[in-house]
Amino acid sequence: MTSDAILLFDFDGTVCLGDEPAYDYARRVAAVLHIEDERDLLAAHAAFCKGKPTTASTFDALDPYNAVRRLAADYGIEEEIRAEAYSAARAGMAAGKFLLRSPEGLRELIWSLPRGVETVLVSNAPLDGLDSILAQIKLEGLFDEVIGDADKPDGLGPVLDRLLDGRDPSSLLSIGDIPRNDLAPAVERGCATAYIDRFGRPWPEADASGASIDELYPFIHRWTAERVA
């Protein structure tokens, strides 16, 4: 049975909140440096997470994880070391080692959706472990489909094309905090977008924007109501 509308959610920074894993990632990366460089890298990462970037490479970083990646490159840290640190931080998330949460009211929003609205979660995070994290933040079972290892932005296009097969693009709303990864591929196909602008970087192409997802709830409710008979 074809749904009337699709809500496509990003994961990190959208339905899963908490910077502890990114801080752990940064600490693991910085641990290979001399003490002064280690301190400077961690200070630059913390400044970014607080919305006050202090380095050229983090000024337009996409999110706290991308900031670590850029800082690692600044300090000449080998890609293998960085990748291992990222995997360890993600494993810690799945094991429940960090304080994570879902946005207040998100469960209620999804529960209140009219019949005929499909919910899809798409993340670049490893698929292995996503179910555990969703259980920790009390969102287990609320998504009709969970897609990990998505390789956004390039990988989002095929996902959108599959979901939209034979449907009007206006039947899909993509919700996320990184325009390049979560929203631009949807705009290219004529879909609607809702942008979580955590760091105060306006993206005019979004149909709705808010500093947090809860500010977008009224728009999401209106959008779904207009598409479900």
Tab-separated table of N, CA and C in Angstrom, residues 52-121:
chain	number	residue	atom	x	y	z
A	52	LYS	N	31.059	28.768	18.496
A	52	LYS	CA	32.019	29.857	18.388
A	52	LYS	C	33.332	29.336	17.824
A	53	PRO	N	33.346	28.934	16.549
A	53	PRO	CA	34.562	28.358	15.958
A	53	PRO	C	35.726	29.340	15.977
A	54	THR	N	36.921	28.782	16.194
A	54	THR	CA	38.112	29.616	16.321
A	54	THR	C	39.151	29.336	15.245
A	55	THR	N	38.900	28.384	14.371
A	55	THR	CA	39.859	28.068	13.319
A	55	THR	C	39.170	28.137	11.959
A	56	ALA	N	39.982	28.376	10.929
A	56	ALA	CA	39.428	28.479	9.581
A	56	ALA	C	38.765	27.179	9.151
A	57	SER	N	39.344	26.052	9.540
A	57	SER	CA	38.816	24.767	9.091
A	57	SER	C	37.493	24.419	9.752
A	58	THR	N	37.256	24.909	10.965
A	58	THR	CA	35.995	24.584	11.642
A	58	THR	C	34.931	25.656	11.446
A	59	PHE	N	35.308	26.780	10.865
A	59	PHE	CA	34.351	27.882	10.735
A	59	PHE	C	33.084	27.433	10.012
A	60	ASP	N	33.241	26.627	8.955
A	60	ASP	CA	32.071	26.145	8.221
A	60	ASP	C	31.970	24.625	8.245
A	61	ALA	N	32.497	24.013	9.311
A	61	ALA	CA	32.355	22.565	9.455
A	61	ALA	C	30.876	22.201	9.505
A	62	LEU	N	30.551	21.012	9.045
A	62	LEU	CA	29.151	20.625	8.915
A	62	LEU	C	28.496	20.304	10.251
A	63	ASP	N	29.240	19.659	11.138
A	63	ASP	CA	28.711	19.277	12.444
A	63	ASP	C	29.892	18.912	13.335
A	64	PRO	N	29.684	18.558	14.617
A	64	PRO	CA	30.808	18.259	15.502
A	64	PRO	C	31.698	17.113	15.022
A	65	TYR	N	31.139	16.150	14.305
A	65	TYR	CA	31.955	15.052	13.777
A	65	TYR	C	32.828	15.537	12.621
A	66	ASN	N	32.242	16.317	11.735
A	66	ASN	CA	33.000	16.857	10.622
A	66	ASN	C	34.094	17.805	11.116
A	67	ALA	N	33.845	18.504	12.205
A	67	ALA	CA	34.862	19.384	12.775
A	67	ALA	C	36.077	18.574	13.217
A	68	VAL	N	35.844	17.402	13.798
A	68	VAL	CA	36.970	16.549	14.190
A	68	VAL	C	37.756	16.121	12.953
A	69	ARG	N	37.048	15.730	11.931
A	69	ARG	CA	37.716	15.284	10.701
A	69	ARG	C	38.608	16.391	10.133
A	70	ARG	N	38.086	17.614	10.121
A	70	ARG	CA	38.858	18.730	9.575
A	70	ARG	C	40.061	19.059	10.453
A	71	LEU	N	39.872	19.026	11.755
A	71	LEU	CA	40.983	19.310	12.656
A	71	LEU	C	42.054	18.230	12.557
A	72	ALA	N	41.635	16.980	12.396
A	72	ALA	CA	42.609	15.898	12.225
A	72	ALA	C	43.471	16.148	10.997
A	73	ALA	N	42.850	16.615	9.934
A	73	ALA	CA	43.607	16.934	8.725
A	73	ALA	C	44.562	18.096	8.970
A	74	ASP	N	44.111	19.101	9.731
A	74	ASP	CA	44.965	20.245	10.046
A	74	ASP	C	46.252	19.814	10.735
A	75	TYR	N	46.124	18.821	11.602
A	75	TYR	CA	47.275	18.378	12.390
A	75	TYR	C	47.999	17.189	11.760
A	76	GLY	N	47.651	16.843	10.529
A	76	GLY	CA	48.355	15.795	9.828
A	76	GLY	C	48.147	14.400	10.392
A	77	ILE	N	47.027	14.191	11.047
A	77	ILE	CA	46.747	12.870	11.622
A	77	ILE	C	46.298	11.923	10.513
A	78	GLU	N	46.862	10.750	10.496
A	78	GLU	CA	46.582	9.796	9.431
A	78	GLU	C	45.109	9.404	9.412
A	79	GLU	N	44.610	9.197	8.198
A	79	GLU	CA	43.203	8.851	8.016
A	79	GLU	C	42.851	7.560	8.757
A	80	GLU	N	43.747	6.621	8.788
A	80	GLU	CA	43.462	5.350	9.471
A	80	GLU	C	43.228	5.568	10.957
A	81	ILE	N	44.031	6.430	11.561
A	81	ILE	CA	43.863	6.733	12.989
A	81	ILE	C	42.525	7.416	13.226
A	82	ARG	N	42.198	8.394	12.364
A	82	ARG	CA	40.928	9.100	12.525
A	82	ARG	C	39.751	8.161	12.365
A	83	ALA	N	39.805	7.286	11.359
A	83	ALA	CA	38.706	6.359	11.101
A	83	ALA	C	38.521	5.391	12.276
A	84	GLU	N	39.622	4.939	12.852
A	84	GLU	CA	39.531	4.048	14.014
A	84	GLU	C	38.903	4.763	15.202
A	85	ALA	N	39.253	6.035	15.379
A	85	ALA	CA	38.673	6.814	16.472
A	85	ALA	C	37.175	7.002	16.276
A	86	TYR	N	36.775	7.255	15.047
A	86	TYR	CA	35.349	7.421	14.744
A	86	TYR	C	34.591	6.126	15.031
A	87	SER	N	35.134	5.011	14.572
A	87	SER	CA	34.475	3.720	14.791
A	87	SER	C	34.347	3.418	16.275
A	88	ALA	N	35.383	3.762	17.063
A	88	ALA	CA	35.339	3.518	18.503
A	88	ALA	C	34.273	4.376	19.166
A	89	ALA	N	34.159	5.628	18.738
A	89	ALA	CA	33.134	6.507	19.303
A	89	ALA	C	31.740	5.996	18.965
A	90	ARG	N	31.558	5.529	17.742
A	90	ARG	CA	30.262	4.985	17.339
A	90	ARG	C	29.937	3.712	18.114
A	91	ALA	N	30.943	2.884	18.342
A	91	ALA	CA	30.717	1.673	19.128
A	91	ALA	C	30.313	2.039	20.550
A	92	GLY	N	30.918	3.097	21.085
A	92	GLY	CA	30.531	3.554	22.409
A	92	GLY	C	29.093	4.024	22.461
A	93	MET	N	28.626	4.665	21.400
A	93	MET	CA	27.226	5.070	21.324
A	93	MET	C	26.314	3.860	21.395
A	94	ALA	N	26.624	2.856	20.590
A	94	ALA	CA	25.783	1.654	20.548
A	94	ALA	C	25.783	0.932	21.886
A	95	ALA	N	26.907	1.031	22.613
A	95	ALA	CA	27.029	0.347	23.900
A	95	ALA	C	26.425	1.151	25.054
A	96	GLY	N	25.917	2.318	24.775
A	96	GLY	CA	25.269	3.118	25.804
A	96	GLY	C	26.226	3.860	26.713
A	97	LYS	N	27.419	4.200	26.235
A	97	LYS	CA	28.425	4.852	27.075
A	97	LYS	C	28.249	6.362	27.172
A	98	PHE	N	27.393	6.925	26.358
A	98	PHE	CA	27.251	8.380	26.331
A	98	PHE	C	25.819	8.801	26.631
A	99	LEU	N	25.692	10.023	27.110
A	99	LEU	CA	24.366	10.583	27.368
A	99	LEU	C	23.792	11.091	26.054
A	100	LEU	N	22.778	10.412	25.569
A	100	LEU	CA	22.101	10.782	24.334
A	100	LEU	C	20.619	10.961	24.621
A	101	ARG	N	19.956	11.694	23.768
A	101	ARG	CA	18.517	11.893	23.964
A	101	ARG	C	17.863	12.186	22.625
A	102	SER	N	16.586	11.981	22.583
A	102	SER	CA	15.804	12.420	21.429
A	102	SER	C	15.218	13.792	21.750
A	103	PRO	N	14.885	14.577	20.748
A	103	PRO	CA	14.290	15.897	21.008
A	103	PRO	C	12.975	15.769	21.768
A	104	GLU	N	12.760	16.670	22.674
A	104	GLU	CA	11.518	16.656	23.433
A	104	GLU	C	10.332	16.761	22.483
A	105	GLY	N	9.379	15.875	22.658
A	105	GLY	CA	8.167	15.909	21.857
A	105	GLY	C	8.233	15.145	20.554
A	106	LEU	N	9.403	14.605	20.191
A	106	LEU	CA	9.498	13.920	18.902
A	106	LEU	C	8.698	12.626	18.886
A	107	ARG	N	8.763	11.864	19.969
A	107	ARG	CA	7.966	10.624	20.019
A	107	ARG	C	6.484	10.938	19.835
A	108	GLU	N	6.046	11.970	20.542
A	108	GLU	CA	4.631	12.351	20.460
A	108	GLU	C	4.275	12.814	19.050
A	109	LEU	N	5.188	13.538	18.421
A	109	LEU	CA	4.945	13.978	17.049
A	109	LEU	C	4.733	12.783	16.130
A	110	ILE	N	5.631	11.810	16.206
A	110	ILE	CA	5.530	10.649	15.321
A	110	ILE	C	4.280	9.841	15.642
A	111	TRP	N	3.984	9.674	16.933
A	111	TRP	CA	2.772	8.933	17.309
A	111	TRP	C	1.510	9.612	16.787
A	112	SER	N	1.541	10.936	16.699
A	112	SER	CA	0.341	11.680	16.321
A	112	SER	C	0.154	11.794	14.813
A	113	LEU	N	1.107	11.309	14.032
A	113	LEU	CA	0.997	11.441	12.579
A	113	LEU	C	-0.230	10.694	12.062
A	114	PRO	N	-0.913	11.242	11.084
A	114	PRO	CA	-2.070	10.551	10.511
A	114	PRO	C	-1.652	9.241	9.850
A	115	ARG	N	-2.592	8.332	9.750
A	115	ARG	CA	-2.333	7.118	8.990
A	115	ARG	C	-2.058	7.515	7.542
A	116	GLY	N	-1.143	6.814	6.937
A	116	GLY	CA	-0.788	7.169	5.575
A	116	GLY	C	0.501	7.954	5.479
A	117	VAL	N	1.107	8.265	6.637
A	117	VAL	CA	2.398	8.949	6.642
A	117	VAL	C	3.476	7.926	6.973
A	118	GLU	N	4.430	7.772	6.083
A	118	GLU	CA	5.545	6.853	6.274
A	118	GLU	C	6.731	7.612	6.868
A	119	THR	N	7.413	7.006	7.832
A	119	THR	CA	8.583	7.633	8.444
A	119	THR	C	9.830	6.822	8.106
A	120	VAL	N	10.860	7.516	7.620
A	120	VAL	CA	12.102	6.864	7.206
A	120	VAL	C	13.272	7.595	7.856
A	121	LEU	N	14.185	6.837	8.436
A	121	LEU	CA	15.395	7.385	9.044
A	121	LEU	C	16.582	7.048	8.149
